[in-house]
Amino acid sequence: MDIERDPSRDDLPLMANTSHMLVKHYILDLDVDFKRHVIEGTIVLFFESGNGLKNWGSSSEETSPSESNEVHEFRTLEPYHTPVTNTRTFSSKMGYNDTTTCSKGEKATSDKDDNHDNREQASGISSSQCCCDPGNHGSEDFLLVLDCCDLSVLKVEEVDVAAVPGIEKYTRSPQLTVVSEELRNQIVHEIVALPADRWREQLDCYARCSQAPGCGELLFATDTWSLQIRKTGAQTTADFPHAIRIWYRTKPEGRSVTWTSDQSGRPCVYTMGSPINNRALFPCQEPPVAMSTWQATVRAAASFVVLMSGENSAKPTQLREGCSSWHYYVTMPMPASTFTIAVGSWAEMQPEACLSDDLAAGRASPPPKADFRYTGACSHMEYPCRFQNVSATTQDIIPHRVFAPVCLRDACQETLLQLIPPCLSAAHSILGTHPFSRLDVLIVPANFPSLGMASPHLIFLSQSTLTGSSHLCGTRLCHEIAHAWFGLAIGARDWTEEWLSEGFATHLEDIFWAKAQQLAPHEAQEQQELRACLRWHRLQDEVLNSAEELQVLRPNRENTGRVSDSGASVVKHGLNPEKTFMQVHYLKGYFLLWFLAKRFGDETYFSFLRKFVHRFHGQLILSQDFLQMLLENIPEEKRLGLSIENIFQDWLESSGVPKPLQRERQAGAECGLARQVSAEVTKWIRVNQRARKRKRRENKEVFEKLLPDQLVLLLERLLEQKTLHSRTLQRLQQTYRLHEQDAEVRHRWCELIVKHKYAKAYGQVERFLQGDQAMGIYLYGELMVSEDAWQQQLARKCFELTKEQMDRASAQVVAEMLF
């Protein structure tokens, strides 16, 4: 049933007026304070405007930035001190705003003393002014709008880049001898426009400019979703400063930052691009089109490790006793939402000299026979691209590190470290050049709300992936590695088209994992057919139990990718809490790609995919970009009846199960691994019938050993049984040692426990809800729906024990279930 949607509640606003000015580089200079649960400091933004908003073709064939610290050292950003001043910013249209700025190391004024709280609409500058004409020559000042939420903004100032020693070589006009806005903006433009083979020089220029003194405070105000900045008399973007510094601090409740404790009980903090991306970490431009580079210096107590989306494997620099500084940089332009940071007492795991796991054989595997290198310039804006670096194209395993809480060191050493090399090698054998030069993998705290998340150079994995066999860890690792190509190197231009990221990663995880295991072709096909069977059941459940409007992969239809004149837009359903826990965009996207691969054949399909990656890496795409290139590259006899229009209609713009998928699943025969499960289900039904009749003597059933995915399917099939006797459940647990299996298997086992009120195993449900928070939300609902007093008491007990550490969105959903 259609319900009236409330855009103010369901849609995520992207307020930044990116059509007028684009951030090209961020420099963050931050301190992490675990006592106050704040991150504070400055961010310097370098802009390009007007004619500068264009893409460049890549002509550089220089070596990409190395993952190591090479000869050229970047200067670490030391605190830039300004005197504490009591400033008053005002205009004829803007009421008085009193704010006290602070230098590094000094405690800022409390939130109650400044009136820049995001929860209140600032007076004087309304959101309607965010779309002012950049060419306006009337009396209105140009208004820069940045995405911002849950931040205390203390001061905004123009940066005097002309005061940097030696910077005069970046001025092209000798007659500009007087320092002016025009001169400063020209310097920024020249630095932004430096070619890719001068990336080291460019980063150093940015760093030096970021430490330049301020040359005038700017008027600013905040509302719920934005920071609005203007300079009196600057009526066009050409007049507006192209380098500004913002002094700010995060708020403990900020939705982009999670303060918690790790599994060893030590304090930590991490960020993730959900649910509101990074606007509660730093003021930024959130629309995907605002692709930028960044540098960041982060200071924390010496006992902490700082991990970040960065191309260098940063090491700490001791500043003073008990305090260290970490510096990271990125030269590949990326949306601000991909920036990630994690600070904690992480232990680093080192690879063992000799790997015992059979999967480690992939580390020494010969390079693939096919040559995936392509000649010619790249199509993205200019940056030092690995696809143009011969040594990078043949590097099947990129340098990598593993970090985790101390108590999980052994589990990571035994499982995760062994899996990374073969999974990276497998991905390279399928798609070619790794887009990023290195990789850190972190086991995040128990409250992390999903099994994994990928950002540039950094993957978060849930502790739930470490239990049981290596299967769940391997498949999830492959999923996140796939995001390096689909989701990061190639991004969606419209965030509603999530299938372009999650559908591809879900499809590729099976392909990568089969290759990492070195399965024979028939074994790989059987395992992939089994996983398709599991996902088919999940998709049917999702369609039955979710709102129709949330099942559409292209909800904006013909308006997909369109923005307002200013560049502002909204992400449809971006704030809908129900969507957070849905997998429709994973599953329908996966099945579309599964359908296409079967239609065209793996060899043709994956050959095309490598061409697509080479054509579109470093760029943002819409669905039609992928589909148009696909249909143009597929022989005509294989694409009969297929068009962009009917794929849109059948797969992307309709709710429910796509009709071609329904026909394919109904006509397809059950795979061998699934048939084996069916035979085991029949045996268990017989066991259960005898258990109900209480026969003392019974024929002994002999059960086959099952793969993890087969166990999941077995338990799902047994969940369809109306009743299972406690003796059946006990034998089921003992036969497969279900309490020792991976989290996917244990989740289905817990569902059986709850459905059949198997009280002897309630302790396992309790442990799952506390230790596997990324997967436990559904179980809370099952415990409450049963209307069993003991089960409801168990649900409330577990929630009380975990709610303070639980992810806030998850805690809100569970609280609504329980109370």
PDB file of N, CA, C and O in Angstrom, residues 671-731:
ATOM      1  N   CYS A 671      20.449 -27.073  -8.722  1.00  0.00           N
ATOM      2  CA  CYS A 671      21.839 -27.471  -8.883  1.00  0.00           C
ATOM      3  C   CYS A 671      22.159 -28.663  -7.987  1.00  0.00           C
ATOM      4  O   CYS A 671      21.416 -28.994  -7.055  1.00  0.00           O
ATOM      5  N   GLY A 672      23.297 -29.324  -8.267  1.00  0.00           N
ATOM      6  CA  GLY A 672      23.666 -30.533  -7.548  1.00  0.00           C
ATOM      7  C   GLY A 672      23.815 -30.328  -6.049  1.00  0.00           C
ATOM      8  O   GLY A 672      23.367 -31.163  -5.251  1.00  0.00           O
ATOM      9  N   LEU A 673      24.433 -29.214  -5.632  1.00  0.00           N
ATOM     10  CA  LEU A 673      24.614 -28.949  -4.207  1.00  0.00           C
ATOM     11  C   LEU A 673      23.270 -28.716  -3.517  1.00  0.00           C
ATOM     12  O   LEU A 673      23.079 -29.117  -2.368  1.00  0.00           O
ATOM     13  N   ALA A 674      22.339 -28.072  -4.218  1.00  0.00           N
ATOM     14  CA  ALA A 674      21.005 -27.856  -3.653  1.00  0.00           C
ATOM     15  C   ALA A 674      20.235 -29.169  -3.572  1.00  0.00           C
ATOM     16  O   ALA A 674      19.492 -29.408  -2.602  1.00  0.00           O
ATOM     17  N   ARG A 675      20.399 -30.039  -4.564  1.00  0.00           N
ATOM     18  CA  ARG A 675      19.733 -31.349  -4.517  1.00  0.00           C
ATOM     19  C   ARG A 675      20.247 -32.169  -3.340  1.00  0.00           C
ATOM     20  O   ARG A 675      19.487 -32.886  -2.681  1.00  0.00           O
ATOM     21  N   GLN A 676      21.535 -32.055  -3.065  1.00  0.00           N
ATOM     22  CA  GLN A 676      22.102 -32.752  -1.911  1.00  0.00           C
ATOM     23  C   GLN A 676      21.458 -32.256  -0.618  1.00  0.00           C
ATOM     24  O   GLN A 676      21.149 -33.054   0.288  1.00  0.00           O
ATOM     25  N   VAL A 677      21.225 -30.962  -0.527  1.00  0.00           N
ATOM     26  CA  VAL A 677      20.554 -30.401   0.648  1.00  0.00           C
ATOM     27  C   VAL A 677      19.126 -30.930   0.746  1.00  0.00           C
ATOM     28  O   VAL A 677      18.651 -31.277   1.836  1.00  0.00           O
ATOM     29  N   SER A 678      18.430 -31.000  -0.375  1.00  0.00           N
ATOM     30  CA  SER A 678      17.054 -31.515  -0.374  1.00  0.00           C
ATOM     31  C   SER A 678      17.011 -32.928   0.195  1.00  0.00           C
ATOM     32  O   SER A 678      16.092 -33.281   0.970  1.00  0.00           O
ATOM     33  N   ALA A 679      17.998 -33.747  -0.161  1.00  0.00           N
ATOM     34  CA  ALA A 679      18.049 -35.114   0.362  1.00  0.00           C
ATOM     35  C   ALA A 679      18.266 -35.111   1.870  1.00  0.00           C
ATOM     36  O   ALA A 679      17.661 -35.921   2.602  1.00  0.00           O
ATOM     37  N   GLU A 680      19.102 -34.186   2.354  1.00  0.00           N
ATOM     38  CA  GLU A 680      19.351 -34.104   3.800  1.00  0.00           C
ATOM     39  C   GLU A 680      18.107 -33.602   4.542  1.00  0.00           C
ATOM     40  O   GLU A 680      17.807 -34.057   5.648  1.00  0.00           O
ATOM     41  N   VAL A 681      17.377 -32.679   3.937  1.00  0.00           N
ATOM     42  CA  VAL A 681      16.141 -32.187   4.554  1.00  0.00           C
ATOM     43  C   VAL A 681      15.154 -33.340   4.733  1.00  0.00           C
ATOM     44  O   VAL A 681      14.508 -33.466   5.789  1.00  0.00           O
ATOM     45  N   THR A 682      15.034 -34.197   3.734  1.00  0.00           N
ATOM     46  CA  THR A 682      14.142 -35.362   3.823  1.00  0.00           C
ATOM     47  C   THR A 682      14.534 -36.247   5.000  1.00  0.00           C
ATOM     48  O   THR A 682      13.664 -36.742   5.740  1.00  0.00           O
ATOM     49  N   LYS A 683      15.829 -36.453   5.193  1.00  0.00           N
ATOM     50  CA  LYS A 683      16.292 -37.262   6.325  1.00  0.00           C
ATOM     51  C   LYS A 683      15.887 -36.622   7.655  1.00  0.00           C
ATOM     52  O   LYS A 683      15.424 -37.313   8.572  1.00  0.00           O
ATOM     53  N   TRP A 684      16.041 -35.318   7.757  1.00  0.00           N
ATOM     54  CA  TRP A 684      15.712 -34.637   9.016  1.00  0.00           C
ATOM     55  C   TRP A 684      14.207 -34.651   9.276  1.00  0.00           C
ATOM     56  O   TRP A 684      13.780 -34.717  10.439  1.00  0.00           O
ATOM     57  N   ILE A 685      13.418 -34.594   8.240  1.00  0.00           N
ATOM     58  CA  ILE A 685      11.966 -34.695   8.436  1.00  0.00           C
ATOM     59  C   ILE A 685      11.611 -36.065   8.993  1.00  0.00           C
ATOM     60  O   ILE A 685      10.756 -36.189   9.891  1.00  0.00           O
ATOM     61  N   ARG A 686      12.284 -37.098   8.498  1.00  0.00           N
ATOM     62  CA  ARG A 686      12.044 -38.451   9.041  1.00  0.00           C
ATOM     63  C   ARG A 686      12.482 -38.520  10.504  1.00  0.00           C
ATOM     64  O   ARG A 686      11.786 -39.094  11.338  1.00  0.00           O
ATOM     65  N   VAL A 687      13.622 -37.943  10.816  1.00  0.00           N
ATOM     66  CA  VAL A 687      14.101 -37.937  12.205  1.00  0.00           C
ATOM     67  C   VAL A 687      13.087 -37.240  13.101  1.00  0.00           C
ATOM     68  O   VAL A 687      12.774 -37.701  14.210  1.00  0.00           O
ATOM     69  N   ASN A 688      12.544 -36.145  12.623  1.00  0.00           N
ATOM     70  CA  ASN A 688      11.588 -35.383  13.434  1.00  0.00           C
ATOM     71  C   ASN A 688      10.282 -36.144  13.635  1.00  0.00           C
ATOM     72  O   ASN A 688       9.683 -36.100  14.720  1.00  0.00           O
ATOM     73  N   GLN A 689       9.848 -36.855  12.613  1.00  0.00           N
ATOM     74  CA  GLN A 689       8.627 -37.655  12.745  1.00  0.00           C
ATOM     75  C   GLN A 689       8.799 -38.749  13.798  1.00  0.00           C
ATOM     76  O   GLN A 689       7.913 -39.002  14.609  1.00  0.00           O
ATOM     77  N   ARG A 690       9.962 -39.395  13.811  1.00  0.00           N
ATOM     78  CA  ARG A 690      10.214 -40.437  14.807  1.00  0.00           C
ATOM     79  C   ARG A 690      10.337 -39.842  16.201  1.00  0.00           C
ATOM     80  O   ARG A 690       9.921 -40.446  17.185  1.00  0.00           O
ATOM     81  N   ALA A 691      10.931 -38.619  16.271  1.00  0.00           N
ATOM     82  CA  ALA A 691      11.066 -37.974  17.582  1.00  0.00           C
ATOM     83  C   ALA A 691       9.702 -37.647  18.175  1.00  0.00           C
ATOM     84  O   ALA A 691       9.479 -37.793  19.385  1.00  0.00           O
ATOM     85  N   ARG A 692       8.744 -37.237  17.320  1.00  0.00           N
ATOM     86  CA  ARG A 692       7.407 -36.927  17.826  1.00  0.00           C
ATOM     87  C   ARG A 692       6.684 -38.174  18.298  1.00  0.00           C
ATOM     88  O   ARG A 692       5.891 -38.129  19.237  1.00  0.00           O
ATOM     89  N   LYS A 693       6.964 -39.319  17.644  1.00  0.00           N
ATOM     90  CA  LYS A 693       6.292 -40.570  18.024  1.00  0.00           C
ATOM     91  C   LYS A 693       6.981 -41.255  19.195  1.00  0.00           C
ATOM     92  O   LYS A 693       6.518 -42.305  19.655  1.00  0.00           O
ATOM     93  N   ARG A 694       8.131 -40.678  19.633  1.00  0.00           N
ATOM     94  CA  ARG A 694       8.866 -41.173  20.798  1.00  0.00           C
ATOM     95  C   ARG A 694       9.285 -42.633  20.643  1.00  0.00           C
ATOM     96  O   ARG A 694       9.233 -43.416  21.590  1.00  0.00           O
ATOM     97  N   LYS A 695       9.669 -43.013  19.451  1.00  0.00           N
ATOM     98  CA  LYS A 695      10.151 -44.379  19.250  1.00  0.00           C
ATOM     99  C   LYS A 695      11.539 -44.507  19.867  1.00  0.00           C
ATOM    100  O   LYS A 695      12.413 -43.690  19.626  1.00  0.00           O
ATOM    101  N   ARG A 696      11.708 -45.564  20.669  1.00  0.00           N
ATOM    102  CA  ARG A 696      13.009 -45.756  21.296  1.00  0.00           C
ATOM    103  C   ARG A 696      14.024 -46.295  20.310  1.00  0.00           C
ATOM    104  O   ARG A 696      15.186 -45.968  20.356  1.00  0.00           O
ATOM    105  N   ARG A 697      13.575 -47.168  19.443  1.00  0.00           N
ATOM    106  CA  ARG A 697      14.476 -47.750  18.454  1.00  0.00           C
ATOM    107  C   ARG A 697      14.163 -47.116  17.090  1.00  0.00           C
ATOM    108  O   ARG A 697      13.014 -47.037  16.690  1.00  0.00           O
ATOM    109  N   GLU A 698      15.177 -46.678  16.447  1.00  0.00           N
ATOM    110  CA  GLU A 698      14.969 -46.019  15.169  1.00  0.00           C
ATOM    111  C   GLU A 698      16.130 -46.338  14.239  1.00  0.00           C
ATOM    112  O   GLU A 698      17.239 -46.682  14.670  1.00  0.00           O
ATOM    113  N   ASN A 699      15.858 -46.251  12.957  1.00  0.00           N
ATOM    114  CA  ASN A 699      16.917 -46.452  11.982  1.00  0.00           C
ATOM    115  C   ASN A 699      17.872 -45.259  12.033  1.00  0.00           C
ATOM    116  O   ASN A 699      17.444 -44.108  12.035  1.00  0.00           O
ATOM    117  N   LYS A 700      19.134 -45.549  12.117  1.00  0.00           N
ATOM    118  CA  LYS A 700      20.150 -44.486  12.227  1.00  0.00           C
ATOM    119  C   LYS A 700      20.340 -43.807  10.878  1.00  0.00           C
ATOM    120  O   LYS A 700      20.713 -44.449   9.897  1.00  0.00           O
ATOM    121  N   GLU A 701      20.049 -42.488  10.826  1.00  0.00           N
ATOM    122  CA  GLU A 701      20.273 -41.746   9.597  1.00  0.00           C
ATOM    123  C   GLU A 701      21.749 -41.370   9.494  1.00  0.00           C
ATOM    124  O   GLU A 701      22.387 -41.013  10.488  1.00  0.00           O
ATOM    125  N   VAL A 702      22.278 -41.439   8.321  1.00  0.00           N
ATOM    126  CA  VAL A 702      23.658 -41.027   8.065  1.00  0.00           C
ATOM    127  C   VAL A 702      23.614 -39.716   7.280  1.00  0.00           C
ATOM    128  O   VAL A 702      23.063 -39.666   6.181  1.00  0.00           O
ATOM    129  N   PHE A 703      24.186 -38.674   7.871  1.00  0.00           N
ATOM    130  CA  PHE A 703      24.117 -37.346   7.254  1.00  0.00           C
ATOM    131  C   PHE A 703      25.422 -36.996   6.556  1.00  0.00           C
ATOM    132  O   PHE A 703      26.513 -37.329   7.034  1.00  0.00           O
ATOM    133  N   GLU A 704      25.284 -36.313   5.425  1.00  0.00           N
ATOM    134  CA  GLU A 704      26.452 -35.911   4.646  1.00  0.00           C
ATOM    135  C   GLU A 704      27.088 -34.653   5.245  1.00  0.00           C
ATOM    136  O   GLU A 704      26.420 -33.843   5.889  1.00  0.00           O
ATOM    137  N   LYS A 705      28.375 -34.505   4.994  1.00  0.00           N
ATOM    138  CA  LYS A 705      29.047 -33.276   5.371  1.00  0.00           C
ATOM    139  C   LYS A 705      28.648 -32.183   4.388  1.00  0.00           C
ATOM    140  O   LYS A 705      28.657 -32.389   3.173  1.00  0.00           O
ATOM    141  N   LEU A 706      28.293 -31.009   4.909  1.00  0.00           N
ATOM    142  CA  LEU A 706      27.785 -29.935   4.062  1.00  0.00           C
ATOM    143  C   LEU A 706      28.694 -28.712   4.099  1.00  0.00           C
ATOM    144  O   LEU A 706      29.323 -28.413   5.123  1.00  0.00           O
ATOM    145  N   LEU A 707      28.735 -27.999   2.989  1.00  0.00           N
ATOM    146  CA  LEU A 707      29.439 -26.717   2.908  1.00  0.00           C
ATOM    147  C   LEU A 707      28.666 -25.666   3.704  1.00  0.00           C
ATOM    148  O   LEU A 707      27.458 -25.819   3.948  1.00  0.00           O
ATOM    149  N   PRO A 708      29.319 -24.572   4.115  1.00  0.00           N
ATOM    150  CA  PRO A 708      28.604 -23.523   4.868  1.00  0.00           C
ATOM    151  C   PRO A 708      27.337 -23.034   4.170  1.00  0.00           C
ATOM    152  O   PRO A 708      26.289 -22.881   4.805  1.00  0.00           O
ATOM    153  N   ASP A 709      27.407 -22.781   2.862  1.00  0.00           N
ATOM    154  CA  ASP A 709      26.211 -22.323   2.148  1.00  0.00           C
ATOM    155  C   ASP A 709      25.140 -23.400   2.113  1.00  0.00           C
ATOM    156  O   ASP A 709      23.936 -23.096   2.138  1.00  0.00           O
ATOM    157  N   GLN A 710      25.533 -24.654   2.066  1.00  0.00           N
ATOM    158  CA  GLN A 710      24.558 -25.743   2.124  1.00  0.00           C
ATOM    159  C   GLN A 710      23.893 -25.790   3.490  1.00  0.00           C
ATOM    160  O   GLN A 710      22.684 -26.046   3.587  1.00  0.00           O
ATOM    161  N   LEU A 711      24.656 -25.544   4.542  1.00  0.00           N
ATOM    162  CA  LEU A 711      24.067 -25.511   5.889  1.00  0.00           C
ATOM    163  C   LEU A 711      23.037 -24.390   6.002  1.00  0.00           C
ATOM    164  O   LEU A 711      21.978 -24.566   6.617  1.00  0.00           O
ATOM    165  N   VAL A 712      23.351 -23.227   5.426  1.00  0.00           N
ATOM    166  CA  VAL A 712      22.397 -22.118   5.438  1.00  0.00           C
ATOM    167  C   VAL A 712      21.106 -22.538   4.740  1.00  0.00           C
ATOM    168  O   VAL A 712      19.999 -22.325   5.254  1.00  0.00           O
ATOM    169  N   LEU A 713      21.229 -23.154   3.562  1.00  0.00           N
ATOM    170  CA  LEU A 713      20.048 -23.584   2.822  1.00  0.00           C
ATOM    171  C   LEU A 713      19.286 -24.662   3.590  1.00  0.00           C
ATOM    172  O   LEU A 713      18.050 -24.637   3.640  1.00  0.00           O
ATOM    173  N   LEU A 714      20.001 -25.587   4.216  1.00  0.00           N
ATOM    174  CA  LEU A 714      19.356 -26.635   5.011  1.00  0.00           C
ATOM    175  C   LEU A 714      18.513 -26.024   6.130  1.00  0.00           C
ATOM    176  O   LEU A 714      17.340 -26.388   6.314  1.00  0.00           O
ATOM    177  N   LEU A 715      19.092 -25.092   6.870  1.00  0.00           N
ATOM    178  CA  LEU A 715      18.366 -24.482   7.985  1.00  0.00           C
ATOM    179  C   LEU A 715      17.194 -23.642   7.489  1.00  0.00           C
ATOM    180  O   LEU A 715      16.136 -23.592   8.135  1.00  0.00           O
ATOM    181  N   GLU A 716      17.342 -22.975   6.349  1.00  0.00           N
ATOM    182  CA  GLU A 716      16.222 -22.216   5.786  1.00  0.00           C
ATOM    183  C   GLU A 716      15.082 -23.148   5.395  1.00  0.00           C
ATOM    184  O   GLU A 716      13.907 -22.829   5.593  1.00  0.00           O
ATOM    185  N   ARG A 717      15.423 -24.299   4.844  1.00  0.00           N
ATOM    186  CA  ARG A 717      14.384 -25.277   4.478  1.00  0.00           C
ATOM    187  C   ARG A 717      13.713 -25.849   5.726  1.00  0.00           C
ATOM    188  O   ARG A 717      12.486 -26.076   5.733  1.00  0.00           O
ATOM    189  N   LEU A 718      14.477 -26.069   6.777  1.00  0.00           N
ATOM    190  CA  LEU A 718      13.898 -26.587   8.019  1.00  0.00           C
ATOM    191  C   LEU A 718      13.042 -25.530   8.720  1.00  0.00           C
ATOM    192  O   LEU A 718      12.115 -25.870   9.462  1.00  0.00           O
ATOM    193  N   LEU A 719      13.342 -24.249   8.483  1.00  0.00           N
ATOM    194  CA  LEU A 719      12.504 -23.185   9.043  1.00  0.00           C
ATOM    195  C   LEU A 719      11.101 -23.211   8.449  1.00  0.00           C
ATOM    196  O   LEU A 719      10.156 -22.665   9.038  1.00  0.00           O
ATOM    197  N   GLU A 720      10.947 -23.850   7.294  1.00  0.00           N
ATOM    198  CA  GLU A 720       9.631 -23.960   6.668  1.00  0.00           C
ATOM    199  C   GLU A 720       8.766 -25.016   7.344  1.00  0.00           C
ATOM    200  O   GLU A 720       7.552 -25.063   7.131  1.00  0.00           O
ATOM    201  N   GLN A 721       9.375 -25.889   8.176  1.00  0.00           N
ATOM    202  CA  GLN A 721       8.622 -26.922   8.880  1.00  0.00           C
ATOM    203  C   GLN A 721       7.824 -26.293  10.022  1.00  0.00           C
ATOM    204  O   GLN A 721       8.322 -25.413  10.734  1.00  0.00           O
ATOM    205  N   LYS A 722       6.599 -26.747  10.179  1.00  0.00           N
ATOM    206  CA  LYS A 722       5.727 -26.160  11.189  1.00  0.00           C
ATOM    207  C   LYS A 722       6.255 -26.398  12.593  1.00  0.00           C
ATOM    208  O   LYS A 722       6.259 -25.492  13.438  1.00  0.00           O
ATOM    209  N   THR A 723       6.700 -27.622  12.869  1.00  0.00           N
ATOM    210  CA  THR A 723       7.242 -27.932  14.198  1.00  0.00           C
ATOM    211  C   THR A 723       8.460 -28.836  14.061  1.00  0.00           C
ATOM    212  O   THR A 723       8.502 -29.729  13.212  1.00  0.00           O
ATOM    213  N   LEU A 724       9.440 -28.566  14.898  1.00  0.00           N
ATOM    214  CA  LEU A 724      10.595 -29.447  15.049  1.00  0.00           C
ATOM    215  C   LEU A 724      10.732 -29.782  16.529  1.00  0.00           C
ATOM    216  O   LEU A 724      10.715 -28.879  17.385  1.00  0.00           O
ATOM    217  N   HIS A 725      10.850 -31.066  16.833  1.00  0.00           N
ATOM    218  CA  HIS A 725      10.927 -31.526  18.218  1.00  0.00           C
ATOM    219  C   HIS A 725      12.266 -31.109  18.829  1.00  0.00           C
ATOM    220  O   HIS A 725      13.278 -30.978  18.132  1.00  0.00           O
ATOM    221  N   SER A 726      12.297 -30.898  20.127  1.00  0.00           N
ATOM    222  CA  SER A 726      13.526 -30.495  20.807  1.00  0.00           C
ATOM    223  C   SER A 726      14.633 -31.520  20.601  1.00  0.00           C
ATOM    224  O   SER A 726      15.815 -31.155  20.491  1.00  0.00           O
ATOM    225  N   ARG A 727      14.264 -32.830  20.535  1.00  0.00           N
ATOM    226  CA  ARG A 727      15.289 -33.849  20.307  1.00  0.00           C
ATOM    227  C   ARG A 727      15.867 -33.726  18.892  1.00  0.00           C
ATOM    228  O   ARG A 727      17.049 -33.978  18.673  1.00  0.00           O
ATOM    229  N   THR A 728      15.039 -33.317  17.940  1.00  0.00           N
ATOM    230  CA  THR A 728      15.526 -33.090  16.574  1.00  0.00           C
ATOM    231  C   THR A 728      16.505 -31.919  16.556  1.00  0.00           C
ATOM    232  O   THR A 728      17.577 -31.985  15.936  1.00  0.00           O
ATOM    233  N   LEU A 729      16.138 -30.850  17.240  1.00  0.00           N
ATOM    234  CA  LEU A 729      17.005 -29.674  17.285  1.00  0.00           C
ATOM    235  C   LEU A 729      18.332 -29.992  17.972  1.00  0.00           C
ATOM    236  O   LEU A 729      19.398 -29.539  17.540  1.00  0.00           O
ATOM    237  N   GLN A 730      18.267 -30.763  19.048  1.00  0.00           N
ATOM    238  CA  GLN A 730      19.489 -31.137  19.754  1.00  0.00           C
ATOM    239  C   GLN A 730      20.416 -31.948  18.844  1.00  0.00           C
ATOM    240  O   GLN A 730      21.618 -31.709  18.789  1.00  0.00           O
ATOM    241  N   ARG A 731      19.840 -32.889  18.115  1.00  0.00           N
ATOM    242  CA  ARG A 731      20.650 -33.719  17.229  1.00  0.00           C
ATOM    243  C   ARG A 731      21.188 -32.894  16.064  1.00  0.00           C
ATOM    244  O   ARG A 731      22.321 -33.089  15.613  1.00  0.00           O
TER     245      ARG A 731
END
